[in-house]
Coordinates of C-alpha atoms and ligand atoms in Angstrom, one line a residue:
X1 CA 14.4 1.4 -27.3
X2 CA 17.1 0.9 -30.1
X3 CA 15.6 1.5 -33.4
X4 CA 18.5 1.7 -35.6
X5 CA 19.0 -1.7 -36.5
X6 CA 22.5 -2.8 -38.3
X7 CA 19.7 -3.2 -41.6
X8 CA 19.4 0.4 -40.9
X9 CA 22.4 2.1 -40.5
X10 CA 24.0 0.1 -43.6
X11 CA 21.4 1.7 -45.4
X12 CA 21.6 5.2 -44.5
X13 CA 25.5 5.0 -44.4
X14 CA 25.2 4.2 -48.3
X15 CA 22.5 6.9 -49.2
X16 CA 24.5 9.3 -47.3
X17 CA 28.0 8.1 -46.8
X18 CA 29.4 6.6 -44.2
X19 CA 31.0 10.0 -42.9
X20 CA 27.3 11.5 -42.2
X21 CA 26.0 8.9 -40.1
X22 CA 27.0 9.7 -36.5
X23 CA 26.6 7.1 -34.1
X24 CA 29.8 7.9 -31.7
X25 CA 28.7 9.1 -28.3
X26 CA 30.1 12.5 -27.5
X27 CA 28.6 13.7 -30.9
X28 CA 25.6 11.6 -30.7
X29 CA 24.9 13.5 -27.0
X30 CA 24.8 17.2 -28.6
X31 CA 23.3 16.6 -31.9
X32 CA 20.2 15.4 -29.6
X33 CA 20.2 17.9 -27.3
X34 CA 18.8 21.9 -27.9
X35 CA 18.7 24.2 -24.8
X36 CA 16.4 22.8 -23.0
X37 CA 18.5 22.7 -19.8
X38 CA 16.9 26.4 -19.6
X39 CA 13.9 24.4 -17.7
X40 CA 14.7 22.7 -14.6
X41 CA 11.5 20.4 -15.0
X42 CA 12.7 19.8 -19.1
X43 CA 16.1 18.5 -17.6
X44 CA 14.9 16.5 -15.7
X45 CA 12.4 14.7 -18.3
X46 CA 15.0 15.4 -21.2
X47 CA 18.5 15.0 -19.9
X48 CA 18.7 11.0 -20.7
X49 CA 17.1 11.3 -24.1
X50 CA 19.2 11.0 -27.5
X51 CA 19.4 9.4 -31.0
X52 CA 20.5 6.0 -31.7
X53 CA 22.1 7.9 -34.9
X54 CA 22.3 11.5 -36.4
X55 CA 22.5 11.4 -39.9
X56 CA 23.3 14.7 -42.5
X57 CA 21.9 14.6 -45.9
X58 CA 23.7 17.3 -48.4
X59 CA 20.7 17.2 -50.9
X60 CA 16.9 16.6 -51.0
X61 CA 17.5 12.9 -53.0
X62 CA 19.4 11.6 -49.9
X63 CA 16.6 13.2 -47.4
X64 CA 14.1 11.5 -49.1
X65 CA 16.2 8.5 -49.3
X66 CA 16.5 8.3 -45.2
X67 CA 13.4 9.0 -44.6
X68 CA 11.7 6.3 -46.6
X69 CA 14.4 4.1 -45.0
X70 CA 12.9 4.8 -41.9
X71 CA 9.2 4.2 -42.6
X72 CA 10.4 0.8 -44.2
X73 CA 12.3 0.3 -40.9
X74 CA 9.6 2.0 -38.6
X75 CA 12.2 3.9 -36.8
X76 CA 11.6 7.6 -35.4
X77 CA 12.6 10.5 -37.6
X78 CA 13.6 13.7 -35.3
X79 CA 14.5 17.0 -37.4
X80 CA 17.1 19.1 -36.5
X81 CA 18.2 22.4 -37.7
X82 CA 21.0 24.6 -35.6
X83 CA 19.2 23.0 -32.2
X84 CA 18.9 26.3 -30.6
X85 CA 15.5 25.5 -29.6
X86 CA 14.5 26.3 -25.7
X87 CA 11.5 23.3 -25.5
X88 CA 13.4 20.2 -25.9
X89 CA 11.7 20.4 -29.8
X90 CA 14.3 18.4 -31.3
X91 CA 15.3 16.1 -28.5
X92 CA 14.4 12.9 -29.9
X93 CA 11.5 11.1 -26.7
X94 CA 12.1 7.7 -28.3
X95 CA 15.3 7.5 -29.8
X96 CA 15.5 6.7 -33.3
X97 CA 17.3 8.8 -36.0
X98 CA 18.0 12.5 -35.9
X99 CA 18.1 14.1 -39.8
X100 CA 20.3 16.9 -39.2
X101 CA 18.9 19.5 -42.4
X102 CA 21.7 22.0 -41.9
X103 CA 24.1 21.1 -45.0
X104 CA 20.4 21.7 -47.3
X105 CA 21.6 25.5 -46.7
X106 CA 20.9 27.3 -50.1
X107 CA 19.4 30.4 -51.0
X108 CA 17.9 29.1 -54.3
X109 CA 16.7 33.2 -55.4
X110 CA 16.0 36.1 -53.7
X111 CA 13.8 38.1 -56.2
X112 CA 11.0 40.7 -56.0
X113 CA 11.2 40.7 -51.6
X114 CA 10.4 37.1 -51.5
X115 CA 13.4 34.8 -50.2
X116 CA 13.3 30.9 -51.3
X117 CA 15.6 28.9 -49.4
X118 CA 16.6 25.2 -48.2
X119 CA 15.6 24.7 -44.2
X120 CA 18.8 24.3 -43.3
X121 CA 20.1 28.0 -44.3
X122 CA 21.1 30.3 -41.4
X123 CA 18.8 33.5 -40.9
X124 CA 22.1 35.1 -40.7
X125 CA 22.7 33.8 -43.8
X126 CA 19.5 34.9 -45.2
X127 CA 19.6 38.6 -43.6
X128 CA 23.0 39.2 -44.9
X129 CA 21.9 38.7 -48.1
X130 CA 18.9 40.1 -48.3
X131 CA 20.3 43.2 -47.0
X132 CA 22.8 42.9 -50.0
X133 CA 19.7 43.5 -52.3
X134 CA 18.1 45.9 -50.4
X135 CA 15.0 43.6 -48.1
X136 CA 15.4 42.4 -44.8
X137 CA 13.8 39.7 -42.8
X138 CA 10.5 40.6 -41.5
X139 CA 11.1 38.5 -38.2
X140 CA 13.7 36.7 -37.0
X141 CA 14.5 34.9 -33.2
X142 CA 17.4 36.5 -31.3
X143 CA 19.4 33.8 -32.4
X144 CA 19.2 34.8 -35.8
X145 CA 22.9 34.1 -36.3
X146 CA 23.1 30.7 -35.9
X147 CA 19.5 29.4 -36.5
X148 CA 18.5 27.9 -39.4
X149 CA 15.0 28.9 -41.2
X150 CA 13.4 25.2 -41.0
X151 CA 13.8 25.4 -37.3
X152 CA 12.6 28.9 -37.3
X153 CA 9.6 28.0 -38.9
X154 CA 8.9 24.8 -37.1
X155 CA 10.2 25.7 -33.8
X156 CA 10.1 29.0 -33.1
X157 CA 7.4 32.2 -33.4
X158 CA 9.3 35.2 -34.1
X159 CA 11.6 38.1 -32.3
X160 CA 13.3 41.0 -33.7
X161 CA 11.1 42.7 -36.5
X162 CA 7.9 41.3 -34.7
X163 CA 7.1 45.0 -33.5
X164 CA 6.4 45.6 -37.3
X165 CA 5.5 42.7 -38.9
X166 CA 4.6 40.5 -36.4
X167 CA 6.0 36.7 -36.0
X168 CA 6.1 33.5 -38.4
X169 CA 2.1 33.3 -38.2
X170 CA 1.3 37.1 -39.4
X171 CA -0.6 36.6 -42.2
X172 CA 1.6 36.8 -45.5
X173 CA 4.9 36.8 -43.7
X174 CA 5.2 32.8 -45.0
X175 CA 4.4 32.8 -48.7
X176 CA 4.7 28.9 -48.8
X177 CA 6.3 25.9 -47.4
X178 CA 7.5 22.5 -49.4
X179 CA 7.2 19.7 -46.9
X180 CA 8.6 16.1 -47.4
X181 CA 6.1 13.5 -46.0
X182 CA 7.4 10.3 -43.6
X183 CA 6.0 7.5 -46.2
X184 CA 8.0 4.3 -47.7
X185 CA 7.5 6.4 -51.0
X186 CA 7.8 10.0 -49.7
X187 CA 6.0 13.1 -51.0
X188 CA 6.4 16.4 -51.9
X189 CA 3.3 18.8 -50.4
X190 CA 3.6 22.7 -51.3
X191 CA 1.5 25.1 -49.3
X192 CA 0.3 28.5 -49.7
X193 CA -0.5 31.4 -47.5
X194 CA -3.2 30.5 -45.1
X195 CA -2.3 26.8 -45.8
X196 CA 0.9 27.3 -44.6
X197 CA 0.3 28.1 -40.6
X198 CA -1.1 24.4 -40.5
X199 CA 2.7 23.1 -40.9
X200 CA 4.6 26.3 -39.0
X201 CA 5.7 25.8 -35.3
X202 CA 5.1 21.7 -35.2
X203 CA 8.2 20.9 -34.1
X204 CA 8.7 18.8 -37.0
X205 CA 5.9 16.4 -36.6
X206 CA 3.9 17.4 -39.7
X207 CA 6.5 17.1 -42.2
X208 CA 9.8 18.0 -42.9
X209 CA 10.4 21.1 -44.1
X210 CA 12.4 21.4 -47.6
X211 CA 11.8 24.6 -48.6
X212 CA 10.1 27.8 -48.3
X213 CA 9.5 31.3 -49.6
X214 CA 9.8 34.0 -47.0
X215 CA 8.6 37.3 -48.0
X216 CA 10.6 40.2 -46.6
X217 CA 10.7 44.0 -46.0
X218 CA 12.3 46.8 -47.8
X219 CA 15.8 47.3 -45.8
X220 CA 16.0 49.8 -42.9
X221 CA 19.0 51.6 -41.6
X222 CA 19.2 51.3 -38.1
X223 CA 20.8 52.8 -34.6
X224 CA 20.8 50.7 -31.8
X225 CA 19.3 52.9 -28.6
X226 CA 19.5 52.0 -24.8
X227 CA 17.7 54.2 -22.4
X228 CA 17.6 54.3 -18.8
X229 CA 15.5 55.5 -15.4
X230 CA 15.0 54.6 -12.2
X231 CA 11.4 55.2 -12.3
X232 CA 10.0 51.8 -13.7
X233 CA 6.6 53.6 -14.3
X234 CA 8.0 56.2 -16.6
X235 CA 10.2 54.2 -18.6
X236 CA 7.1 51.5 -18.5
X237 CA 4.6 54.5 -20.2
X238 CA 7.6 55.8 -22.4
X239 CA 8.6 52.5 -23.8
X240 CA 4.8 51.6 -24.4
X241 CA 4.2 54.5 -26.1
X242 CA 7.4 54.5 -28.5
X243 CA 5.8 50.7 -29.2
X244 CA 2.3 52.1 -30.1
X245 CA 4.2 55.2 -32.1
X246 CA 3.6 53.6 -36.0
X247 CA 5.4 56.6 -37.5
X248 CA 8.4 55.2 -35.7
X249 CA 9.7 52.5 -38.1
X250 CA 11.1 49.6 -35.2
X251 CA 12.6 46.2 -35.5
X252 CA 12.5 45.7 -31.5
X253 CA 11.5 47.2 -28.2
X254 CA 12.6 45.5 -25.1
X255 CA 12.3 46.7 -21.4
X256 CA 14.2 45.2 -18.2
X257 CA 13.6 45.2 -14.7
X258 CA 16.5 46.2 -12.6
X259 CA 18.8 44.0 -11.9
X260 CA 17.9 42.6 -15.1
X261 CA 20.6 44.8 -17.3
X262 CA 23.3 43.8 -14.6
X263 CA 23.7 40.6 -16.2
X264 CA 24.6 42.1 -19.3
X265 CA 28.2 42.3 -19.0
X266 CA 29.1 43.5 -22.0
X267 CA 26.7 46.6 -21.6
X268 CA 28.1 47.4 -17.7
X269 CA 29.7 50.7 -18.8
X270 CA 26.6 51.7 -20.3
X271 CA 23.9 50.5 -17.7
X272 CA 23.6 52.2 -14.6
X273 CA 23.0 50.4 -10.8
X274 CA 19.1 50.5 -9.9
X275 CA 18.2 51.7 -13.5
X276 CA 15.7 49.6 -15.5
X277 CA 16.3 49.7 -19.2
X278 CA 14.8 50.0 -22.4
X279 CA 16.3 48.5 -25.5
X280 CA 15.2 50.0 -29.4
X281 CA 16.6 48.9 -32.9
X282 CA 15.0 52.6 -34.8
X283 CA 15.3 54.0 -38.3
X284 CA 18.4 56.0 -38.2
X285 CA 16.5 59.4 -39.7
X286 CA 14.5 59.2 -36.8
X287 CA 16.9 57.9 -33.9
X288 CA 17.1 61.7 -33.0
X289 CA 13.6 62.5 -32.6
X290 CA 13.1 59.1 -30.7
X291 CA 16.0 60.6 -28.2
X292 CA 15.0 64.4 -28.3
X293 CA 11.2 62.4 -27.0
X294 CA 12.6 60.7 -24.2
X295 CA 14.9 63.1 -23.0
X296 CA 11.7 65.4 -22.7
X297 CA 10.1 62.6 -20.5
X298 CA 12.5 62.7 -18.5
X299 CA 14.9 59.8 -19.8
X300 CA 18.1 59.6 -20.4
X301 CA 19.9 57.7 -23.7
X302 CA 22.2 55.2 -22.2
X303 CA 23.7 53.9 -25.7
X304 CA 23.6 55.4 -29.3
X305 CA 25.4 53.2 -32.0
X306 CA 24.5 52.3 -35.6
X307 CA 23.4 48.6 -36.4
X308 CA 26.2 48.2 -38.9
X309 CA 25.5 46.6 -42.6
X310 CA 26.5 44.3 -43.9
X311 CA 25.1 43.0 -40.4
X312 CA 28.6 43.0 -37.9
X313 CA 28.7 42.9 -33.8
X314 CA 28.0 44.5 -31.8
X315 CA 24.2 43.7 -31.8
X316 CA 21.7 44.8 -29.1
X317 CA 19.3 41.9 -30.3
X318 CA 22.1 39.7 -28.1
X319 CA 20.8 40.9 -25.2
X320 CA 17.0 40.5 -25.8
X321 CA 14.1 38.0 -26.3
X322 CA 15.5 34.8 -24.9
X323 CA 19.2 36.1 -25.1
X324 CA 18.5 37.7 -21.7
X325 CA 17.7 34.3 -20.3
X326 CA 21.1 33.0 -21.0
X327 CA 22.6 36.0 -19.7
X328 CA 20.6 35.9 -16.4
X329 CA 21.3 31.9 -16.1
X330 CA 24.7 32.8 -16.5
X331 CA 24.4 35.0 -13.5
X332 CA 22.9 32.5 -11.5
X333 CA 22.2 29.4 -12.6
X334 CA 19.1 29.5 -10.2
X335 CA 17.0 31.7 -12.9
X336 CA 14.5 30.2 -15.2
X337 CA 11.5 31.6 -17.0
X338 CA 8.2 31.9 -18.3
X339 CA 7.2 33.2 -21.9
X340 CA 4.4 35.2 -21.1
X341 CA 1.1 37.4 -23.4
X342 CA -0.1 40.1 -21.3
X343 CA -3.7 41.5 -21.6
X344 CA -4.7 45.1 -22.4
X345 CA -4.0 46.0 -18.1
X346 CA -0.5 44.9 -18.2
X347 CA 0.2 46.9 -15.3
X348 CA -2.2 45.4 -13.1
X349 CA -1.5 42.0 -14.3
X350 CA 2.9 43.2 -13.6
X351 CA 1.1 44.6 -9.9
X352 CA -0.5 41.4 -9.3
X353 CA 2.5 38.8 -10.0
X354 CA 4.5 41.1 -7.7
X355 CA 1.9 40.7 -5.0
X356 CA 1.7 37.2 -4.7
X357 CA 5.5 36.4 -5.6
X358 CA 7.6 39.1 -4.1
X359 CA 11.0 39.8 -5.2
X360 CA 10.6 35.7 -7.4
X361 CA 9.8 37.3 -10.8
X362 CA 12.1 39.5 -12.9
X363 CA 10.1 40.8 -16.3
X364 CA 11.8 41.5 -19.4
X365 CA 8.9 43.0 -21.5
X366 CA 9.1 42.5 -25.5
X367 CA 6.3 44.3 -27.4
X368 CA 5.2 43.0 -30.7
X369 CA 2.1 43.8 -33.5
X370 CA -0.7 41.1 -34.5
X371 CA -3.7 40.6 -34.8
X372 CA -6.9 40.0 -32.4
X373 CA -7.4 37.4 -34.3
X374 CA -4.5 35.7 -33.5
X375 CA -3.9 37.2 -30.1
X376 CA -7.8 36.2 -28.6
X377 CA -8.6 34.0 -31.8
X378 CA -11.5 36.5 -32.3
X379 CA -12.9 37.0 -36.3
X380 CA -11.3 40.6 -35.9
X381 CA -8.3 41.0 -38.0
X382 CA -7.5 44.2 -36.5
X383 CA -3.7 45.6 -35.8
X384 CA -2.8 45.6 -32.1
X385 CA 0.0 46.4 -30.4
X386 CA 0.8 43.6 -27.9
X387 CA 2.8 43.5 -24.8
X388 CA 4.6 40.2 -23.9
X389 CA 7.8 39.0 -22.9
X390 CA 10.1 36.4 -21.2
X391 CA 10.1 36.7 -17.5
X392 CA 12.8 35.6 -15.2
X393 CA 11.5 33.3 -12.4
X394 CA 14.2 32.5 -9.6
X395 CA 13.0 28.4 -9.6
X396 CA 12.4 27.3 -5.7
X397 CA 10.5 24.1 -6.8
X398 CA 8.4 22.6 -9.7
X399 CA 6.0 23.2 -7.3
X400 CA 6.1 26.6 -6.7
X401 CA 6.9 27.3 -11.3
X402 CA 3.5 25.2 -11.6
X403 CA 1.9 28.2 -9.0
X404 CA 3.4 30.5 -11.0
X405 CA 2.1 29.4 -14.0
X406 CA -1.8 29.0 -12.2
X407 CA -1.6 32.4 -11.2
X408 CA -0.8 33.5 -14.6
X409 CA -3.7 31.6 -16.0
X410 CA -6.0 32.6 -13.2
X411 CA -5.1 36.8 -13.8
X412 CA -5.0 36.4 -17.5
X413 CA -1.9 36.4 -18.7
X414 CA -1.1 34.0 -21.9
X415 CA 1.8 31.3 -21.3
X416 CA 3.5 29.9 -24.4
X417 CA 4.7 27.1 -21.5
X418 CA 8.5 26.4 -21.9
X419 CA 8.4 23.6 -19.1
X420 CA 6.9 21.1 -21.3
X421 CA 8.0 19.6 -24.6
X422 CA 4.4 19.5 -25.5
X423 CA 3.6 21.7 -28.5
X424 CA -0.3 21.9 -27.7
X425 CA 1.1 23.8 -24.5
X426 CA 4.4 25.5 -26.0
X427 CA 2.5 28.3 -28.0
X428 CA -0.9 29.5 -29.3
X429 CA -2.1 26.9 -31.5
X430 CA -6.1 27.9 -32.7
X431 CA -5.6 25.4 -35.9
X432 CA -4.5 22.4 -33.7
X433 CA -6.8 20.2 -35.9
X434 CA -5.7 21.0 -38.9
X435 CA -2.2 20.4 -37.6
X436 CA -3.3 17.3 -36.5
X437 CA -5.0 16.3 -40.0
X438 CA -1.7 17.5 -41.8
X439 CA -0.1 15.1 -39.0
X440 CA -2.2 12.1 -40.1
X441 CA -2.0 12.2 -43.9
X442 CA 1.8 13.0 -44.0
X443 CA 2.8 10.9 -41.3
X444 CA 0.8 7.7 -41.6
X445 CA 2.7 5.9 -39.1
X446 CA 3.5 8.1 -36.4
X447 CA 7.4 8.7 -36.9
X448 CA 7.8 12.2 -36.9
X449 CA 9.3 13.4 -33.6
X450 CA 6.9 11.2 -31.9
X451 CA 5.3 12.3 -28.5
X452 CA 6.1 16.0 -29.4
X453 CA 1.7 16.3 -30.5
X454 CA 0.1 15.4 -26.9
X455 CA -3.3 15.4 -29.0
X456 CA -2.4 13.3 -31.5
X457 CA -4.0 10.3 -30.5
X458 CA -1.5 7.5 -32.3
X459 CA 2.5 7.2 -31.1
X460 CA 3.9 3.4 -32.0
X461 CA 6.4 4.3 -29.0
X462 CA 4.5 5.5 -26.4
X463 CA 5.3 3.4 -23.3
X464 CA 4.3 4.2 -19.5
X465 CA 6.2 6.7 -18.2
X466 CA 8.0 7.1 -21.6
X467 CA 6.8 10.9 -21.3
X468 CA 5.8 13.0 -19.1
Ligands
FAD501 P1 16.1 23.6 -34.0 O1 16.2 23.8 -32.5 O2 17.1 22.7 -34.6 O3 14.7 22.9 -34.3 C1 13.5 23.5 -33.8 C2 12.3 22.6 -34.1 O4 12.1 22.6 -35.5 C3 12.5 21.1 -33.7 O5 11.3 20.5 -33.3 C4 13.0 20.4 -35.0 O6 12.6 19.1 -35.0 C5 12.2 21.2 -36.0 N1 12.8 21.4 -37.3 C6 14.0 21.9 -37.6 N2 14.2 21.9 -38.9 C7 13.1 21.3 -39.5 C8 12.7 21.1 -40.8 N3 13.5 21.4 -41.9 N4 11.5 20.5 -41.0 C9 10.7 20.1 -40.0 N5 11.0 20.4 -38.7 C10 12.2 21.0 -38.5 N6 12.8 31.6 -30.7 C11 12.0 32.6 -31.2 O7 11.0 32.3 -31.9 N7 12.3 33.9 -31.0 C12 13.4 34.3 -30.3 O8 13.7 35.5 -30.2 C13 14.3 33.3 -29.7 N8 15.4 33.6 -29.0 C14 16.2 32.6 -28.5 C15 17.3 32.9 -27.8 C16 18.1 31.9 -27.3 C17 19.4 32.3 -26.5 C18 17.8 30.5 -27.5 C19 18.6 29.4 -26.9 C20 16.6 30.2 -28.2 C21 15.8 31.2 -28.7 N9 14.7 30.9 -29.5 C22 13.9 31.9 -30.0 C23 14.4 29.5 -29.9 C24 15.2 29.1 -31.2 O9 16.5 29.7 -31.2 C25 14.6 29.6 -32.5 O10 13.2 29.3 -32.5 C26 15.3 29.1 -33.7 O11 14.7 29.7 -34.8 C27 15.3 27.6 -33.9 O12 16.1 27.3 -35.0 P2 17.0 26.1 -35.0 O13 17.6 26.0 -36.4 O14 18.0 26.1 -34.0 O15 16.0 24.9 -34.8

């Protein structure tokens, strides 16, 4: 359905000049598209979708201008950040208008560990300078280079640094978030602490995001360490431990099945054949304890380089969270994946999967701290170290992933399900009514990347077979 009458564009080519509306095709194509194409059963539901027209506000008075455009007009409004998303989040379902936020870039102050910034600023961006003043970004996606914090925030659930501080939902880690709501006469909202989780990892359906205040950590030096065995079992305990180690001061630990690290080409010289890795970011003063330790169990230290600040490549973080997807796709394009929560018998639950789906599952392993409350959505707020990670699947069929994914549920293991744009079934979402409140009172009239909230029970656009 076209929604971006000639009424329309006229409008929003003279809030925001005529050079930031984009309705040519090639353009139109990739500022609709994220990378989805990671899912075989999201390219098929995805690969037709796009925008009738991108447009890129430069300041807050032209966003709020375009959106209320839209509400008059009754036309979808799809936010966009760097689109580095893996769920199809930004792909605009019904067409409509795509609000690319990534010219709102500032940093308005970075005072007393607590970053404010414009959505459309690049973590990068962000880390850099934060680093500059002595913080760092509690936790940040692999893609930390490119992304942009509104997309972080309403897209994504954390990465590197989640070993420490856990991811976007961690109590305190969002101090607060100003969303603009999709009215005729649009709001401003604020929200603080607690508030804020209502609004985080939406996909952009409960507001769009104009600014926030991220609070960060005290800046770490640190090496970049690979290590290596062939005994998966050793390096399995080894790596766990190091995890569970608090003294150790970590911003990532990552393991690898073997052949897992032979995609890495970058790494080759430094990987060896039949060796399953592990991947650490350490505080420097302690990178030679960490080594002395696994050289005593028996593993050898593969890679030894600092993580060089002012942040430069080359960057282990590349290689991990969902970086290691796009390296194994790029090996074979017959890989895809699951994102994956393990339960306190990880290794019977890794036993199991290799049991009913010999040599079809890869794992890449990424540990990470929160809370049982936000792990098992239990009233204990207790720190736990948690074991989860982005498995490779070598796809046969949408038949065989939706096995997969039934085993998984059967045996326990959480799935943050990246084969559906759905956001109810893309992540853990305990507070999916107060999302979907927050939906209804800043969204009166459904526009906000419609068909993204399966539970929300209104979408003007849904038509049969629209979705999935
Ligand atoms: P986009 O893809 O542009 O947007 C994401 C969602 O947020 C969309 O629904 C969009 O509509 C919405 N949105 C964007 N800006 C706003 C706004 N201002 N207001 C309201 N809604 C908005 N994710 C992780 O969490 N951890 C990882 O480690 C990680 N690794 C990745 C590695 C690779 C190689 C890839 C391809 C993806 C990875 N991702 C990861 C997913 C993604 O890169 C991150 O979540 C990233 O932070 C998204 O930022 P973006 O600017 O690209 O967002």
């Amino acid at each position: 359905m076209i929604h971006a009458t000639e009424e329309l564009l006229a409008e929003l080519r003279r809030i925001a000049g005529p050079d930031n509306v984009v309705t040519e095709a090639g353009p139109l194509e990739a500022l609709s598209k994220d990378f989805y194409w990671y899912s075989p059963v999201l390219r098929r539901l995805l690969d037709a979708k796009r925008a009738d027209a991108v447009v890129r506000p430069r300041a807050l008075a032209e966003l709020r201008g375009i959106v209320a455009a839209c509400a008059r007009a009754g036309a979808p409004v799809v936010a966009r950040g760097a689109g580095t998303g893996n769920y199809g989040q930004c792909v605009p379902l019904h067409g409509g208008i795509v609000v690319d936020l990534s010219r709102l870039d500032r940093i308005l102050s970075l005072e007393g560990g607590v970053a404010r910034v414009e959505p459309g600023v690049r973590l990068g961006t962000v880390e850099a300078a934060a680093r500059a003043a002595g913080w760092e970004l509690r936790c940040m996606p692999s893609t930390w280079v490119k992304a942009t914090m509104g997309g972080f925030l309403c897209g994504g659930s954390g990465g590197i640094g989640s070993i420490t501080w856990g991811g976007i939902n961690a109590p305190g880690n969002v101090k607060s978030v100003t969303i603009l709501t999709c009215e005729e006469n649009p709001r401003l909202i604020r929200l603080e602490e607690e508030e804020t989780l209502k609004a985080l990892h939406t996909y952009g359906t409960t507001g769009l995001l104009v600014e926030t205040e991220m609070r960060l950590a005290p800046k770490v030096d640190y090496d970049q360490l690979i290590f290596s065995a062939r005994d998966w079992d050793r390096l399995l305990d080894w790596t766990d431990a190091a995890a569970r180690r608090a003294e150790w001061r970590k911003r990532l630990v990552t393991q690898f099945e073997w052949p897992v690290p032979s995609f890495f080409k970058p790494l080759q010289r430094h990987l060896k054949a039949d060796e399953h890795a592990t991947f650490l970011l350490v505080d420097r003063a302690q990178a030679g304890e960490v080594v002395r330790d696994a050289e005593a169990a028996g593993i050898a230290c593969a890679y030894h380089s600092p993580l060089l600040d002012p942040p430069r490549p080359p960057f282990l973080t590349d290689f991990t969270w969902n970086h290691t997807t796009l390296w194994a796709i790029q090996s074979d394009p017959a890989f895809t994946y699951l994102q994956a929560g393990f339960g306190p018998d990880f290794r019977g639950q890794f036993a199991e999967l290799a049991r009913r789906f010999p040599g079809e599952i890869l794992l890449h392993l990424e540990w990470t701290v929160g809370n049982s409350k936000m792990l098992h959505a239990t009233a204990d707020s207790a720190a736990i170290v948690a074991v989860g990670g982005i498995p490779l699947v070598r796809f046969r069929s949408e038949e065989r992933l939706a096995e997969i994914l039934e085993c998984c549920r059967e045996i326990g293991i959480f799935i943050a399900n990246p084969h559906t744009f759905y956001l109810e079934e893309g992540g853990r979402h305990t507070n999916i009514s107060e999302k979907r409140a927050l939906k209804a009172e800043v969204d009166p009239k459904g526009l906000l990347n419609p068909g993204k909230m399966r539970t929300y029970p209104y979408n003007p656009f849904d038509t049969p077979g629209a979705t999935a």
